[in-house]
mmCIF file of C-alpha atoms in Angstrom:
data_model
loop_
_atom_site.group_PDB
_atom_site.id
_atom_site.type_symbol
_atom_site.label_atom_id
_atom_site.label_comp_id
_atom_site.label_asym_id
_atom_site.label_seq_id
_atom_site.Cartn_x
_atom_site.Cartn_y
_atom_site.Cartn_z
ATOM 1 C CA MET Q 1 -10.866 -24.305 8.206
ATOM 2 C CA ALA Q 2 -9.351 -21.627 10.457
ATOM 3 C CA GLY Q 3 -6.462 -19.499 9.271
ATOM 4 C CA ARG Q 4 -7.383 -19.410 5.595
ATOM 5 C CA ILE Q 5 -7.531 -16.123 3.737
ATOM 6 C CA GLN Q 6 -9.135 -14.539 0.709
ATOM 7 C CA TRP Q 7 -6.910 -12.682 -1.721
ATOM 8 C CA LYS Q 8 -7.048 -10.783 -4.989
ATOM 9 C CA ILE Q 9 -4.437 -9.037 -7.063
ATOM 10 C CA VAL Q 10 -4.960 -5.446 -8.189
ATOM 11 C CA THR Q 11 -2.788 -3.941 -10.915
ATOM 12 C CA VAL Q 12 -2.429 -0.568 -12.564
ATOM 13 C CA LYS Q 13 -0.253 0.550 -15.470
ATOM 14 C CA ILE Q 14 1.509 3.856 -14.858
ATOM 15 C CA ASP Q 15 3.183 5.878 -17.583
ATOM 16 C CA ARG Q 16 6.326 6.475 -15.509
ATOM 17 C CA ARG Q 17 9.556 4.531 -15.201
ATOM 18 C CA SER Q 18 9.428 1.835 -12.528
ATOM 19 C CA GLU Q 19 12.328 3.536 -10.725
ATOM 20 C CA ASP Q 20 10.280 6.740 -10.429
ATOM 21 C CA VAL Q 21 7.246 4.864 -9.107
ATOM 22 C CA TYR Q 22 9.410 2.968 -6.615
ATOM 23 C CA GLU Q 23 11.040 6.129 -5.251
ATOM 24 C CA TYR Q 24 7.695 7.876 -4.832
ATOM 25 C CA VAL Q 25 5.880 4.983 -3.158
ATOM 26 C CA MET Q 26 8.773 4.087 -0.850
ATOM 27 C CA ASN Q 27 8.788 7.612 0.613
ATOM 28 C CA PRO Q 28 6.408 7.438 3.613
ATOM 29 C CA GLU Q 29 5.806 11.202 3.365
ATOM 30 C CA ASN Q 30 3.890 10.543 0.101
ATOM 31 C CA PHE Q 31 1.592 7.861 1.557
ATOM 32 C CA ALA Q 32 -1.319 10.212 2.317
ATOM 33 C CA GLU Q 33 -1.210 11.577 -1.260
ATOM 34 C CA TRP Q 34 -2.052 8.265 -2.904
ATOM 35 C CA ALA Q 35 -3.567 5.972 -0.221
ATOM 36 C CA THR Q 36 -6.495 8.364 0.162
ATOM 37 C CA SER Q 37 -9.171 5.757 0.901
ATOM 38 C CA PHE Q 38 -7.328 4.855 4.087
ATOM 39 C CA CYS Q 39 -4.762 7.457 5.125
ATOM 40 C CA ARG Q 40 -5.646 11.002 6.183
ATOM 41 C CA SER Q 41 -2.149 12.197 7.152
ATOM 42 C CA VAL Q 42 1.351 10.943 7.922
ATOM 43 C CA ARG Q 43 4.051 12.237 10.238
ATOM 44 C CA ARG Q 44 7.324 11.058 11.735
ATOM 45 C CA SER Q 45 7.141 10.615 15.501
ATOM 46 C CA GLU Q 46 9.840 11.555 18.006
ATOM 47 C CA ASP Q 47 10.850 7.888 18.233
ATOM 48 C CA GLY Q 48 11.413 7.772 14.452
ATOM 49 C CA GLU Q 49 8.315 5.741 13.541
ATOM 50 C CA TRP Q 50 5.972 6.824 10.791
ATOM 51 C CA ARG Q 51 2.490 7.496 12.188
ATOM 52 C CA LEU Q 52 -0.638 7.510 10.084
ATOM 53 C CA GLU Q 53 -3.961 9.075 10.904
ATOM 54 C CA THR Q 54 -6.375 6.697 9.190
ATOM 55 C CA THR Q 55 -10.055 5.944 8.876
ATOM 56 C CA GLU Q 56 -9.415 3.312 11.592
ATOM 57 C CA GLY Q 57 -7.484 5.593 13.969
ATOM 58 C CA GLU Q 58 -3.747 6.067 14.429
ATOM 59 C CA MET Q 59 -1.425 3.410 12.998
ATOM 60 C CA THR Q 60 2.269 2.950 12.413
ATOM 61 C CA LEU Q 61 3.705 2.453 8.925
ATOM 62 C CA ARG Q 62 6.844 0.568 8.005
ATOM 63 C CA PHE Q 63 8.215 -0.253 4.563
ATOM 64 C CA ALA Q 64 10.318 -3.227 3.528
ATOM 65 C CA GLU Q 65 14.025 -2.541 3.150
ATOM 66 C CA ARG Q 66 14.932 -0.719 -0.047
ATOM 67 C CA ASN Q 67 15.866 -3.201 -2.743
ATOM 68 C CA PRO Q 68 16.631 -3.399 -6.484
ATOM 69 C CA TYR Q 69 13.660 -5.708 -7.193
ATOM 70 C CA GLY Q 70 10.720 -3.301 -7.026
ATOM 71 C CA ILE Q 71 9.400 -4.767 -3.766
ATOM 72 C CA MET Q 72 7.319 -2.057 -2.101
ATOM 73 C CA ASP Q 73 5.759 -4.095 0.706
ATOM 74 C CA HIS Q 74 4.544 -2.034 3.609
ATOM 75 C CA TYR Q 75 3.226 -2.917 7.034
ATOM 76 C CA VAL Q 76 0.644 -1.119 9.146
ATOM 77 C CA ARG Q 77 -0.075 -1.682 12.823
ATOM 78 C CA LYS Q 78 -2.841 -0.358 15.005
ATOM 79 C CA GLY Q 79 -1.768 0.186 18.608
ATOM 80 C CA THR Q 80 0.101 -2.820 19.956
ATOM 81 C CA GLY Q 81 -1.655 -5.220 17.572
ATOM 82 C CA PRO Q 82 0.082 -7.296 14.930
ATOM 83 C CA GLU Q 83 1.525 -5.744 11.810
ATOM 84 C CA ARG Q 84 -0.586 -6.211 8.683
ATOM 85 C CA LEU Q 85 1.400 -6.893 5.517
ATOM 86 C CA ASN Q 86 0.429 -5.133 2.283
ATOM 87 C CA PRO Q 87 2.469 -6.793 -0.501
ATOM 88 C CA ALA Q 88 3.210 -4.537 -3.470
ATOM 89 C CA ARG Q 89 5.595 -4.595 -6.420
ATOM 90 C CA VAL Q 90 6.475 -2.336 -9.301
ATOM 91 C CA VAL Q 91 7.827 -3.848 -12.506
ATOM 92 C CA PRO Q 92 8.893 -2.309 -15.818
ATOM 93 C CA ASP Q 93 6.211 -2.485 -18.521
ATOM 94 C CA GLY Q 94 7.384 -1.073 -21.827
ATOM 95 C CA THR Q 95 8.183 2.600 -21.316
ATOM 96 C CA GLY Q 96 6.082 2.662 -18.142
ATOM 97 C CA SER Q 97 5.529 0.350 -15.236
ATOM 98 C CA LYS Q 98 2.950 -1.853 -13.607
ATOM 99 C CA VAL Q 99 2.115 -1.768 -9.906
ATOM 100 C CA ILE Q 100 0.909 -5.069 -8.477
ATOM 101 C CA PHE Q 101 -0.807 -5.088 -5.085
ATOM 102 C CA THR Q 102 -2.170 -8.166 -3.306
ATOM 103 C CA VAL Q 103 -5.224 -7.665 -1.102
ATOM 104 C CA PHE Q 104 -5.520 -10.196 1.745
ATOM 105 C CA LEU Q 105 -8.414 -10.605 4.152
ATOM 106 C CA ALA Q 106 -9.266 -13.392 6.589
ATOM 107 C CA GLU Q 107 -11.663 -15.840 4.942
ATOM 108 C CA ASP Q 108 -14.133 -15.554 7.788
ATOM 109 C CA ALA Q 109 -14.449 -11.797 7.169
ATOM 110 C CA ALA Q 110 -17.677 -10.771 5.505
ATOM 111 C CA ASP Q 111 -17.615 -10.829 1.696
ATOM 112 C CA ARG Q 112 -18.906 -7.262 1.749
ATOM 113 C CA GLU Q 113 -15.876 -6.132 3.769
ATOM 114 C CA PHE Q 114 -13.515 -7.899 1.349
ATOM 115 C CA ALA Q 115 -15.200 -6.216 -1.629
ATOM 116 C CA MET Q 116 -14.878 -2.823 0.071
ATOM 117 C CA VAL Q 117 -11.163 -3.306 0.822
ATOM 118 C CA PHE Q 118 -10.579 -4.445 -2.773
ATOM 119 C CA ARG Q 119 -12.406 -1.380 -4.172
ATOM 120 C CA ASN Q 120 -10.412 0.909 -1.859
ATOM 121 C CA VAL Q 121 -7.114 -0.534 -3.088
ATOM 122 C CA GLU Q 122 -8.260 -0.136 -6.699
ATOM 123 C CA SER Q 123 -9.148 3.486 -5.949
ATOM 124 C CA ASP Q 124 -5.797 4.129 -4.264
ATOM 125 C CA LEU Q 125 -3.879 2.690 -7.226
ATOM 126 C CA ARG Q 126 -5.878 4.883 -9.633
ATOM 127 C CA THR Q 127 -4.941 7.856 -7.424
ATOM 128 C CA LEU Q 128 -1.282 6.773 -7.503
ATOM 129 C CA LYS Q 129 -1.457 6.621 -11.311
ATOM 130 C CA SER Q 130 -3.049 10.063 -11.475
ATOM 131 C CA VAL Q 131 -0.497 11.642 -9.114
ATOM 132 C CA LEU Q 132 2.481 10.156 -10.952
ATOM 133 C CA GLU Q 133 1.230 10.891 -14.473
ATOM 134 C CA THR Q 134 0.332 14.535 -13.739
#
């Protein structure tokens, strides 16, 4: 059936307040520090868009509107193609927080590609944990 997708949820516990995690992640200037499997650098363009140099070439980055709910969704777009949603949340967890990231990939994509994307997101969330706990 066309249009179906594969998905998995990746989580990481971070020993920082959810407000601290939210502020760090929602700052596009920090993206290259924690999304290291994908992003090489980030800069603000003259037209005000955030531009990423990635393993797949240049992309634009846009975050969801700031909100009090811990929603940290971000969107990436290559060239004039469609935006790709990356749903993410941060929620309080005791004295720390938990980051929840949903990995989506078209069902017709190779299982190997899906596994690689999933591992990359896991790696990036471990990096985020390391950066914020140091």
